[in-house]
Short mmCIF file of C-alpha atoms and ligand atoms in Angstrom, two decimals:
data_model
loop_
_atom_site.label_atom_id
_atom_site.label_comp_id
_atom_site.label_asym_id
_atom_site.label_seq_id
_atom_site.Cartn_x
_atom_site.Cartn_y
_atom_site.Cartn_z
CA MET J 1 -219.64 81.07 133.07
CA SER J 2 -220.11 79.53 135.83
CA LYS J 3 -220.47 75.94 137.37
CA SER J 4 -224.19 78.08 138.78
CA GLN J 5 -224.15 80.23 136.08
CA GLU J 6 -224.42 77.39 133.65
CA ARG J 7 -227.15 75.43 135.44
CA ARG J 8 -229.37 78.73 135.37
CA ARG J 9 -229.06 78.47 131.77
CA LEU J 10 -229.53 75.31 131.47
CA VAL J 11 -232.71 75.26 133.94
CA ASP J 12 -233.96 78.63 132.14
CA ASP J 13 -233.99 77.49 128.81
CA ALA J 14 -235.25 74.03 129.72
CA ILE J 15 -238.46 76.02 131.71
CA SER J 16 -238.83 77.69 129.30
CA ASP J 17 -239.64 75.15 126.30
CA ILE J 18 -241.62 73.61 129.66
CA ARG J 19 -243.85 76.11 129.32
CA HIS J 20 -243.93 76.64 125.97
CA ILE J 21 -245.07 72.73 125.72
CA MET J 22 -247.89 73.56 128.56
CA ALA J 23 -249.69 76.66 127.63
CA SER J 24 -252.30 74.82 126.32
CA GLY J 25 -252.72 73.22 129.24
CA PRO J 26 -252.04 70.47 131.44
CA SER J 27 -252.89 67.97 129.62
CA VAL J 28 -252.08 64.44 129.55
CA GLU J 29 -250.06 64.92 126.25
CA ASN J 30 -248.64 68.09 127.12
CA LEU J 31 -247.50 66.64 130.48
CA GLU J 32 -245.61 63.81 128.62
CA LYS J 33 -243.94 66.39 126.50
CA GLY J 34 -242.94 68.14 129.80
CA ARG J 35 -242.01 64.98 131.42
CA ALA J 36 -239.41 64.74 127.72
CA ARG J 37 -238.08 67.44 128.37
CA LEU J 38 -237.13 68.19 132.10
CA ILE J 39 -235.68 63.94 131.81
CA GLU J 40 -233.02 66.16 129.77
CA LEU J 41 -232.45 68.47 131.94
CA ALA J 42 -232.37 65.60 135.50
CA ALA J 43 -229.87 64.44 132.80
CA GLN J 44 -226.84 67.16 133.04
CA ARG J 45 -226.10 65.30 136.54
CA GLU J 46 -222.94 67.50 136.67
CA TYR J 47 -225.13 70.18 137.91
CA PHE J 48 -227.26 68.68 141.20
CA THR J 49 -225.02 66.95 143.36
CA PHE J 50 -225.41 66.44 146.72
CA GLU J 51 -222.25 69.17 147.28
CA ASP J 52 -223.87 71.89 145.44
CA PHE J 53 -227.86 70.79 147.37
CA PRO J 54 -226.74 69.32 150.91
CA LEU J 55 -228.92 66.34 152.34
CA PRO J 56 -230.73 67.61 156.17
CA THR J 57 -228.55 67.08 158.83
CA ASP J 58 -230.86 67.11 161.34
CA ASP J 59 -233.37 64.29 161.12
CA ALA J 60 -235.31 66.26 158.73
CA LEU J 61 -236.88 63.73 155.56
CA GLU J 62 -235.89 66.18 153.00
CA CYS J 63 -234.01 69.39 151.97
CA SER J 64 -235.55 71.41 148.85
CA TYR J 65 -233.97 74.63 147.09
CA LEU J 66 -236.06 76.85 145.01
CA ILE J 67 -233.73 77.12 141.24
CA HIS J 68 -236.12 79.09 139.08
CA GLU J 69 -239.99 80.25 139.20
CA TYR J 70 -241.66 83.22 137.60
CA ASP J 71 -242.68 86.59 139.18
CA ASP J 72 -246.09 85.59 139.91
CA GLY J 73 -244.81 82.52 141.34
CA SER J 74 -245.04 80.03 137.89
CA TYR J 75 -243.30 76.77 136.98
CA SER J 76 -241.54 76.76 140.09
CA LEU J 77 -238.62 74.10 139.97
CA TYR J 78 -237.20 72.65 143.29
CA VAL J 79 -234.12 70.28 143.81
CA ASN J 80 -234.89 68.41 146.64
CA ALA J 81 -232.34 66.38 148.51
CA GLY J 82 -234.12 63.98 150.26
CA ALA J 83 -233.00 61.52 153.35
CA SER J 84 -232.81 57.69 153.10
CA HIS J 85 -235.94 57.73 155.81
CA GLN J 86 -237.68 59.95 153.19
CA TYR J 87 -241.27 59.13 153.26
CA TYR J 88 -244.41 61.34 152.40
CA ALA J 89 -248.64 59.69 153.20
CA PRO J 90 -250.44 60.29 150.37
CA HIS J 91 -251.01 63.79 149.43
CA ASP J 92 -252.38 66.39 147.10
CA HIS J 93 -250.40 69.53 145.70
CA GLY J 94 -253.48 71.72 145.53
CA ASP J 95 -254.40 72.39 142.25
CA ALA J 96 -251.25 72.41 140.61
CA TRP J 97 -249.59 69.87 138.29
CA ALA J 98 -246.67 68.54 139.17
CA ILE J 99 -243.75 66.28 136.72
CA ILE J 100 -240.73 65.22 139.20
CA ALA J 101 -237.24 63.99 137.39
CA GLY J 102 -234.91 61.70 138.67
CA VAL J 103 -231.31 62.68 138.93
CA ARG J 104 -229.73 60.61 141.73
CA GLY J 105 -231.36 57.46 143.83
CA ARG J 106 -235.17 55.69 143.16
CA GLU J 107 -238.09 56.72 145.68
CA CYS J 108 -241.60 54.85 144.86
CA HIS J 109 -244.37 56.88 144.13
CA GLN J 110 -247.94 55.74 144.70
CA LEU J 111 -250.35 56.85 142.32
CA TYR J 112 -254.20 57.49 143.75
CA LEU J 113 -257.40 60.25 142.96
CA LYS J 114 -260.44 60.98 144.90
CA ARG J 115 -262.44 58.88 144.85
CA ARG J 116 -265.92 59.73 143.21
CA ASP J 117 -269.68 59.74 144.74
CA ASP J 118 -270.02 56.79 141.88
CA GLU J 119 -267.47 54.76 142.59
CA PRO J 120 -267.38 51.37 144.11
CA GLY J 121 -264.83 50.44 147.15
CA GLU J 122 -263.55 52.34 150.79
CA GLY J 123 -262.05 54.78 151.60
CA PRO J 124 -260.71 58.84 149.92
CA LEU J 125 -258.58 57.41 147.63
CA VAL J 126 -258.53 54.89 144.59
CA HIS J 127 -255.35 53.57 143.69
CA LYS J 128 -254.17 54.29 140.80
CA GLY J 129 -250.67 52.75 139.91
CA GLU J 130 -247.43 52.83 140.72
CA LEU J 131 -243.98 54.22 139.66
CA ILE J 132 -240.49 54.98 140.46
CA VAL J 133 -238.46 57.62 139.37
CA ALA J 134 -234.32 57.27 139.27
CA PRO J 135 -232.26 58.37 137.20
CA GLY J 136 -233.87 58.71 133.08
CA THR J 137 -237.00 58.73 134.55
CA ALA J 138 -240.05 60.83 135.73
CA VAL J 139 -243.50 60.61 136.67
CA THR J 140 -245.49 63.52 135.48
CA MET J 141 -249.46 64.53 138.25
CA GLN J 142 -252.64 65.91 136.88
CA PRO J 143 -253.82 68.73 138.75
CA ASP J 144 -255.54 66.58 141.02
CA GLY J 145 -253.35 63.74 141.31
CA ILE J 146 -252.41 62.46 144.72
CA HIS J 147 -248.90 60.63 144.90
CA GLU J 148 -247.58 58.38 147.95
CA VAL J 149 -243.58 58.76 148.33
CA ASN J 150 -241.29 56.81 149.34
CA ALA J 151 -237.20 56.50 149.12
CA MET J 152 -235.75 52.96 148.00
CA ASP J 153 -232.69 51.10 148.85
CA GLY J 154 -231.41 52.87 152.07
CA GLN J 155 -229.92 55.70 149.38
CA PRO J 156 -230.76 59.40 149.91
CA LEU J 157 -232.07 61.39 147.20
CA LEU J 158 -231.48 64.10 144.58
CA HIS J 159 -234.77 64.87 142.74
CA LEU J 160 -236.25 67.69 139.76
CA HIS J 161 -240.04 68.90 140.97
CA LEU J 162 -241.56 70.94 139.26
CA TYR J 163 -244.58 72.37 140.06
CA ALA J 164 -247.08 74.62 137.67
CA HIS J 165 -246.72 76.68 141.14
CA ASN J 166 -245.17 77.47 143.74
CA PHE J 167 -245.53 75.07 147.39
CA VAL J 168 -247.02 78.69 149.16
CA LEU J 169 -249.47 79.49 146.33
CA GLN J 170 -250.07 75.86 146.49
CA GLY J 171 -251.82 77.14 149.84
CA GLU J 172 -253.50 73.81 152.27
CA ARG J 173 -253.18 71.29 150.87
CA CYS J 174 -254.49 67.66 151.92
CA LYS J 175 -252.71 64.77 153.28
CA TYR J 176 -254.42 61.10 153.36
CA ASP J 177 -254.35 59.06 156.35
CA LEU J 178 -255.51 55.67 154.75
CA GLU J 179 -255.94 53.31 157.65
CA LYS J 180 -258.13 55.92 159.44
CA GLY J 181 -259.71 56.30 155.73
CA GLU J 182 -260.06 60.14 155.82
CA ALA J 183 -258.26 63.76 155.13
CA GLN J 184 -256.31 65.74 156.74
CA ARG J 185 -254.28 68.95 156.62
CA PHE J 186 -251.65 69.02 155.22
CA THR J 187 -248.64 71.91 155.75
CA LEU J 188 -245.66 73.59 154.93
CA ASP J 189 -244.08 73.06 158.33
CA GLU J 190 -244.41 69.40 157.56
CA LEU J 191 -242.10 69.90 154.98
CA GLY J 192 -238.10 70.25 155.84
CA SER J 193 -235.92 73.72 154.67
CA ILE J 194 -236.84 75.37 151.75
CA SER J 195 -234.84 77.72 150.48
CA ASP J 196 -233.85 79.95 147.83
CA ALA J 197 -231.38 78.94 145.20
CA ARG J 198 -231.67 80.67 142.35
FE1 FE2 W 1 -245.59 65.90 146.89
#
């Protein structure tokens, strides 16, 4: 079996397991179990290299490679090869839950939720915590989750990003300018290249 066939088998098995886990919905408990299974896949580091998934050659923030989704666009798994200067302002993923597992390099995630009308404080978001995604770790986001992502250590990144459904189906998304305290449109063309690598 070739390396790419073996990778496909590993990916198909992992996503099939995660779909089974997530069948009753994106509860905290299910996302935790899904997180553990995606970390297991990400630990197969020899199948997720910069050789197979090259970094941008221009000043783009990242190259995304779609390596799995079902026919309806669900359970979309991307390998993201991110430049050392990768930074994304706080943004949502439509109504998609997400699991992001580290393979190479470290990135810092600031996690937010939209501020409810009855919540004290100012600005559109409430900061909920900080997590570092690195080899052996992963972050999960509920469908209403918002994150801000920053590459660390001046090093490039290679991480696995699994979403309930693909970027196209995530539709028009929001990003947030925390200084101005306002929400803005976040469009697909703000991402680097997205290629089908299935
Ligand atoms: Fe994101």
